[in-house]
XYZ file of C-alpha atoms in Angstrom:
491
model
C 84.384 116.149 83.289
C 87.688 115.168 84.874
C 88.832 111.620 85.655
C 89.504 110.935 89.348
C 91.524 108.079 90.841
C 90.076 104.558 90.707
C 91.852 101.673 92.416
C 90.078 98.490 93.510
C 92.431 95.536 94.017
C 91.703 92.127 95.556
C 94.013 89.283 96.600
C 93.815 86.291 98.939
C 95.520 85.830 102.295
C 96.713 82.203 102.415
C 99.050 79.981 104.343
C 100.701 78.710 101.155
C 102.274 82.178 100.892
C 103.347 82.113 104.559
C 100.600 84.555 105.559
C 98.565 84.837 108.741
C 95.061 86.303 108.879
C 95.698 87.549 112.436
C 98.930 89.321 111.431
C 97.265 90.841 108.356
C 94.377 92.154 110.479
C 96.824 93.600 113.024
C 98.731 95.445 110.306
C 95.607 96.913 108.705
C 94.049 98.006 112.015
C 97.275 99.188 113.657
C 96.712 96.907 116.664
C 98.517 94.199 118.633
C 96.915 90.787 118.114
C 97.895 87.294 119.262
C 97.747 84.344 116.835
C 96.849 81.061 118.534
C 97.725 79.098 115.380
C 101.308 80.416 115.236
C 101.634 81.195 118.947
C 103.009 84.695 118.350
C 102.023 88.370 118.621
C 101.814 90.861 115.751
C 102.249 94.391 117.109
C 101.512 97.329 114.784
C 100.430 99.816 117.439
C 103.183 102.220 116.326
C 102.052 102.129 112.717
C 100.912 105.569 111.530
C 98.209 106.554 109.105
C 95.354 104.378 110.436
C 92.321 106.677 110.704
C 89.766 104.145 111.938
C 88.897 100.432 111.868
C 85.651 98.549 112.303
C 84.100 95.078 111.999
C 80.707 94.724 110.302
C 78.773 91.507 111.005
C 75.812 89.934 109.191
C 72.841 88.980 111.383
C 73.791 85.288 111.569
C 77.365 85.835 112.787
C 78.213 85.282 116.475
C 78.407 88.673 118.236
C 81.817 87.784 119.732
C 83.287 88.066 116.225
C 83.001 91.841 116.603
C 86.304 91.431 118.456
C 89.086 91.364 115.872
C 91.371 88.912 117.668
C 88.502 86.493 118.351
C 87.301 86.642 114.735
C 90.579 85.936 112.996
C 91.698 83.289 115.450
C 88.388 81.540 114.737
C 89.187 81.713 111.014
C 92.701 80.358 111.599
C 91.264 77.514 113.689
C 88.594 76.366 111.238
C 91.051 76.397 108.305
C 93.173 73.353 109.104
C 95.102 72.875 105.861
C 98.742 73.957 105.573
C 97.904 75.588 102.256
C 94.533 76.993 103.338
C 93.025 80.098 101.779
C 92.021 82.294 104.716
C 90.556 85.593 103.580
C 89.872 87.950 100.707
C 91.881 91.172 100.981
C 90.684 94.353 99.224
C 92.626 97.591 98.740
C 90.316 100.408 97.559
C 91.195 104.057 96.889
C 89.194 106.871 98.483
C 88.766 110.296 96.875
C 90.760 113.412 97.755
C 87.766 115.510 96.640
C 85.725 114.240 99.625
C 86.275 114.932 103.305
C 87.563 112.045 105.415
C 84.152 111.769 107.101
C 82.443 111.539 103.706
C 84.944 108.918 102.550
C 84.426 106.769 105.674
C 80.642 106.981 105.337
C 80.880 105.977 101.658
C 83.127 103.007 102.485
C 80.780 101.813 105.242
C 77.708 102.200 103.007
C 79.393 100.261 100.203
C 80.473 97.414 102.489
C 77.050 97.072 104.130
C 75.198 97.095 100.807
C 77.571 94.905 98.805
C 79.341 92.614 101.299
C 77.438 92.282 104.576
C 74.142 91.927 102.700
C 75.632 88.780 101.060
C 76.399 87.271 104.462
C 80.082 88.298 104.471
C 81.935 89.308 107.634
C 83.827 92.543 107.009
C 86.898 93.873 108.804
C 87.860 97.238 107.337
C 90.372 99.951 108.159
C 90.816 103.413 106.640
C 94.373 104.588 105.983
C 95.646 108.031 105.017
C 99.455 107.823 104.875
C 101.497 111.027 105.049
C 102.903 111.816 101.604
C 105.288 114.462 102.993
C 103.794 117.376 101.109
C 102.665 115.331 98.088
C 99.189 114.282 97.010
C 97.319 112.446 99.762
C 96.612 108.750 99.238
C 93.533 107.882 101.344
C 92.319 104.304 100.938
C 90.677 101.519 102.893
C 91.609 97.884 103.426
C 88.976 95.174 103.736
C 89.390 91.575 104.959
C 86.586 89.009 104.598
C 86.768 85.321 105.567
C 86.490 83.124 102.470
C 84.513 80.457 104.342
C 80.825 81.435 104.557
C 78.737 81.525 107.719
C 75.693 79.231 108.064
C 72.331 80.571 109.346
C 73.059 78.911 112.732
C 76.281 80.892 113.160
C 78.592 77.998 112.304
C 81.228 78.057 109.581
C 80.006 76.508 106.322
C 81.811 74.786 103.451
C 83.726 76.644 100.775
C 82.872 74.086 98.085
C 80.314 71.395 97.358
C 80.385 68.387 95.076
C 78.524 68.534 91.780
C 78.445 65.035 90.325
C 78.908 64.518 86.595
C 75.977 62.608 85.061
C 75.818 60.410 81.974
C 73.174 60.712 79.232
C 70.716 58.732 81.370
C 71.156 61.098 84.321
C 73.173 58.623 86.376
C 76.405 59.320 88.227
C 79.583 58.208 86.500
C 81.869 55.875 88.564
C 85.467 57.107 88.863
C 86.911 53.577 89.097
C 88.067 54.107 92.677
C 84.832 53.481 94.567
C 83.377 56.955 94.139
C 81.838 59.031 91.370
C 83.237 61.710 89.081
C 82.421 65.192 90.390
C 83.353 68.867 90.060
C 84.158 71.023 93.079
C 81.814 74.035 92.929
C 82.182 77.092 95.224
C 79.292 77.528 97.647
C 79.339 81.321 97.172
C 79.881 83.681 94.231
C 82.256 85.880 96.249
C 85.333 84.827 94.291
C 83.843 84.965 90.794
C 85.065 87.493 88.192
C 81.438 88.581 87.635
C 80.987 89.467 91.309
C 84.267 91.380 91.402
C 83.194 93.314 88.301
C 79.857 94.103 89.977
C 81.620 95.363 93.111
C 84.012 97.550 91.106
C 81.122 99.079 89.194
C 79.031 99.582 92.350
C 81.897 101.425 94.058
C 82.407 103.673 91.006
C 78.680 104.469 90.845
C 78.542 105.271 94.568
C 81.506 107.680 94.305
C 80.149 109.280 91.135
C 76.781 109.871 92.832
C 78.677 111.694 95.598
C 80.579 113.776 93.015
C 77.243 114.738 91.430
C 75.707 115.542 94.829
C 78.618 117.899 95.574
C 78.380 119.351 92.008
C 81.972 118.365 91.264
C 83.090 117.634 87.661
C 85.207 114.599 88.684
C 84.153 111.032 87.889
C 85.762 107.582 88.251
C 85.466 104.616 85.888
C 85.895 101.000 87.012
C 86.777 99.810 83.521
C 90.313 99.420 82.175
C 91.665 101.994 79.692
C 91.077 99.480 76.885
C 87.411 98.913 77.831
C 86.850 102.657 78.250
C 88.249 103.279 74.773
C 90.974 105.436 76.339
C 94.091 104.834 74.298
C 96.683 105.374 77.043
C 99.390 103.154 78.500
C 98.422 101.340 81.737
C 100.613 101.473 84.836
C 101.408 98.399 86.916
C 100.214 97.761 90.481
C 102.927 98.784 92.948
C 101.677 97.284 96.205
C 102.291 98.533 99.767
C 105.988 97.544 99.904
C 106.887 99.466 96.755
C 104.800 102.481 97.783
C 106.471 102.521 101.195
C 109.948 102.468 99.606
C 108.994 105.230 97.146
C 107.667 107.429 99.980
C 111.069 107.085 101.669
C 112.806 108.256 98.477
C 113.983 104.764 97.469
C 113.528 104.341 93.718
C 112.075 100.988 92.635
C 111.764 99.289 89.256
C 107.967 99.422 89.397
C 108.049 103.053 90.483
C 110.414 104.009 87.650
C 108.255 102.138 85.157
C 105.091 103.919 86.319
C 106.826 107.334 86.199
C 107.824 106.600 82.606
C 104.230 105.588 81.746
C 102.750 108.715 83.367
C 105.190 111.049 81.552
C 104.449 109.365 78.226
C 100.696 109.503 78.821
C 100.962 113.233 79.578
C 102.704 113.769 76.233
C 100.110 111.648 74.404
C 97.213 113.548 76.002
C 98.750 116.931 75.171
C 99.461 116.006 71.551
C 96.064 114.460 70.897
C 94.229 117.297 72.579
C 95.948 119.876 70.385
C 95.581 117.853 67.185
C 91.876 117.196 67.845
C 91.290 120.895 68.596
C 93.166 121.887 65.425
C 91.060 119.502 63.351
C 87.834 120.938 64.793
C 89.088 124.486 64.231
C 89.908 123.680 60.596
C 86.360 122.416 59.997
C 84.932 125.610 61.457
C 87.224 128.059 59.688
C 87.807 126.337 56.360
C 84.493 127.389 54.887
C 85.027 131.034 55.796
C 88.597 131.350 54.540
C 87.863 129.397 51.343
C 85.428 132.009 50.058
C 86.418 133.818 46.803
C 89.175 136.387 47.289
C 89.625 135.437 50.940
C 93.200 136.029 52.172
C 95.514 133.018 52.388
C 97.228 131.739 55.525
C 100.426 133.747 55.082
C 98.485 136.946 54.406
C 96.482 136.501 57.604
C 99.659 135.919 59.628
C 101.252 138.958 58.002
C 98.194 141.034 58.912
C 98.360 139.778 62.493
C 102.036 140.716 62.933
C 101.537 144.095 61.203
C 98.854 144.894 63.745
C 101.003 143.573 66.602
C 103.960 145.681 65.494
C 101.741 148.737 65.287
C 101.053 148.379 68.982
C 104.657 147.558 69.975
C 106.220 149.921 72.523
C 109.869 149.425 71.617
C 112.206 148.500 68.810
C 113.192 145.359 70.713
C 109.551 144.197 70.763
C 109.240 144.823 67.021
C 112.435 142.812 66.367
C 111.133 139.932 68.484
C 107.852 140.027 66.562
C 109.767 139.881 63.294
C 111.819 136.898 64.510
C 108.693 135.001 65.559
C 106.976 135.783 62.249
C 110.014 134.520 60.304
C 110.081 131.344 62.421
C 106.426 130.630 61.638
C 106.824 131.475 57.944
C 109.841 129.158 57.708
C 107.821 126.423 59.438
C 105.035 126.806 56.880
C 107.483 126.740 53.970
C 109.436 123.728 55.277
C 106.215 121.736 55.676
C 104.632 122.871 52.407
C 101.759 124.652 54.157
C 100.330 127.604 52.244
C 96.560 127.288 52.659
C 93.924 125.479 54.716
C 93.992 122.346 52.564
C 97.718 121.812 53.036
C 97.401 122.686 56.731
C 94.661 120.058 57.107
C 96.850 117.496 55.327
C 99.708 118.286 57.717
C 97.475 117.929 60.798
C 96.169 114.575 59.499
C 99.764 113.408 58.943
C 100.670 114.409 62.510
C 97.676 112.474 63.838
C 98.637 109.359 61.855
C 102.276 109.598 62.981
C 101.180 110.028 66.608
C 98.934 106.945 66.344
C 101.756 104.841 64.881
C 104.090 105.885 67.701
C 101.379 105.032 70.228
C 101.049 101.529 68.728
C 104.813 101.107 69.047
C 104.691 102.244 72.686
C 101.892 99.744 73.394
C 104.119 96.886 72.259
C 107.125 98.192 74.182
C 105.099 98.695 77.369
C 103.495 95.254 77.247
C 106.892 93.604 76.775
C 108.492 95.651 79.564
C 105.691 94.728 81.979
C 106.183 91.060 81.140
C 109.909 91.329 81.825
C 109.370 93.113 85.149
C 106.902 90.420 86.266
C 108.981 87.386 85.220
C 111.093 87.207 88.435
C 107.841 87.152 90.405
C 106.505 84.354 88.189
C 109.777 82.477 88.723
C 109.324 82.712 92.498
C 105.726 81.501 92.217
C 106.841 78.638 89.952
C 109.395 77.348 92.476
C 107.014 77.877 95.427
C 104.128 75.975 93.833
C 106.114 73.269 92.006
C 106.129 70.857 95.004
C 102.321 71.004 94.945
C 102.308 70.272 91.209
C 104.827 67.433 91.723
C 102.593 66.014 94.439
C 99.725 65.836 91.950
C 101.863 63.920 89.445
C 102.575 61.230 92.043
C 98.872 60.450 92.627
C 97.601 57.615 90.406
C 93.975 57.155 91.472
C 91.395 59.446 89.889
C 89.416 60.054 93.061
C 92.522 60.996 95.030
C 93.725 63.236 92.181
C 90.408 65.105 92.072
C 90.412 65.639 95.830
C 94.015 66.877 95.665
C 93.085 69.286 92.855
C 90.130 70.571 94.869
C 92.296 71.165 97.940
C 94.990 72.965 95.915
C 93.022 74.609 93.105
C 94.447 78.124 93.706
C 98.062 76.964 94.031
C 97.854 74.834 90.879
C 96.307 77.717 88.959
C 99.201 79.955 90.005
C 101.729 77.296 89.007
C 100.228 76.815 85.546
C 100.100 80.566 84.920
C 103.722 81.040 86.031
C 104.881 78.104 83.919
C 103.051 79.474 80.880
C 104.595 82.941 81.269
C 108.121 81.565 81.763
C 107.848 79.098 78.867
C 106.804 81.884 76.507
C 109.993 83.817 77.310
C 112.344 80.839 77.856
C 111.217 77.840 75.770
C 114.327 75.896 76.827
C 113.319 76.197 80.484
C 116.480 78.111 81.475
C 115.821 81.420 83.209
C 118.430 83.957 82.042
C 118.355 87.193 84.066
C 121.141 88.756 81.997
C 119.116 88.198 78.842
C 116.115 89.876 80.466
C 118.180 92.875 81.591
C 119.617 93.275 78.089
C 116.157 93.049 76.550
C 114.789 95.623 79.010
C 117.719 97.964 78.285
C 117.000 97.642 74.549
C 113.332 98.506 75.116
C 114.326 101.489 77.262
C 116.531 102.751 74.431
C 113.686 102.269 71.955
C 111.430 104.221 74.276
C 113.898 107.107 74.426
C 113.903 107.223 70.628
C 110.121 107.001 70.417
C 109.690 109.630 73.107
C 112.043 111.965 71.212
C 109.718 111.604 68.218
C 106.770 112.459 70.464
C 108.615 115.612 71.546
C 109.008 116.527 67.886
C 105.260 116.101 67.354
C 104.577 118.186 70.452
C 106.824 120.965 69.088
C 104.937 120.778 65.771
C 101.573 120.975 67.518
C 102.744 124.005 69.545
C 103.768 125.827 66.358
C 100.429 125.000 64.762
C 98.645 126.182 67.883
C 100.382 129.569 67.601
C 99.386 129.781 63.937
C 95.781 128.970 64.867
C 95.699 131.662 67.565
C 97.220 134.321 65.308
C 94.968 133.466 62.348
C 91.914 133.630 64.623
C 93.009 137.067 65.826
C 93.567 138.286 62.235
C 90.189 136.894 61.162
C 88.356 138.708 63.933
C 90.116 141.956 63.086
C 89.346 141.449 59.378
C 85.651 140.770 60.140
C 85.520 143.868 62.354
C 87.078 146.001 59.599
C 84.676 144.619 56.964
C 81.663 145.244 59.201
C 82.845 148.796 59.913
C 83.376 149.479 56.185
C 79.961 148.038 55.308
C 78.257 150.115 57.999
C 80.023 153.275 56.777
C 78.980 152.591 53.168
C 75.346 152.147 54.269
C 75.482 155.500 56.070
C 76.898 157.234 52.973
C 74.094 155.793 50.827
């Protein structure tokens, strides 16, 4: 089985970030749409790579919402707040192993079964940007209004009040003429559990298609850590970074992900060889440990004797001799003379590889934090006025309403503040310090990666030894069988 690409990312389109639902829909569909809220046009008719776009409506939605401009202007109109959350935005990877028609049908089936069936309005567009000779990157964008639709076709509420009760089951006064309550979402669309369900459902749908087409590829919605795959994770690049990279403009996120992918390739290669060597040792150890069985050096000697016997030139025989001496020197330098010492060496390589991987995990996590800190700083400054506004409110009821109206912005502020405080306890953001720390980690990575190269060279030498010993064993077994058969004939 091979692992195919899985990408399923969700964000929110919101006014607090200066975003417009109409403009976002225009970009994703490659159309020109007019925003009544902002009084401006968004024209993306020259945008390439849009294969198709479509709006899927639940039964209770007004039929006029099948028109993209009508739908998103209605959303902009009903959301009156300056910091309003307008829509969920999904970015989901399609599979290069499927035809575009198959991919579109899969996307539509998924959206009807998982989104529209829940009463969600879906605006989706399929993109397949030109990678200029590289691997294709087909994917689809989905926008869904956050506000639900009532059975009568009117917009419903995003949240409802859930009053806090005392031990007698009575509401608790808040001291300001109302009662203490919690703001509870009216749908489960934004819950982590629902997102996890959607990610899993998409993976299962694609995997069923792989099985139907008898392809060995599969996708997994879980993170590397949850899958038990001990590799380094990349960071999400986003459309801006991907666009710059396609134009040949190197970005920090792009460079970081290239480093991660190169390191993961080395880790996979090393672990694959070491695991195969360990399995081979289990299989062969019993045979070569029998009484009077030849040792490792004798088997290699027998292999090269046979290879030299079939050499066509003196140059070939000299090259064989050089390679044999290189392998013999490797065995001597590492104290390998039989299967037990070879097994010890392979175990030591595995342990060393694991320790380097643990070091890389720490380096990678720290580097990702550093790369994300400027973004957290921007979020901190953007959301701080909202946080400051909360501090000015004295009455409990007014504070709770303010929190309800700005729950997403406050959550972003607290997260950004927590991340920045962990790196800069004194509250002073020092970009030079970050750059120096990142440069130090890059240097550490170079040193760690050099050690990985050394392990890879070791594993390649061991792989040669394995191949040559296997060849000598087979020849030895053939000779023994021939001798035994001849002796039986003589008797």
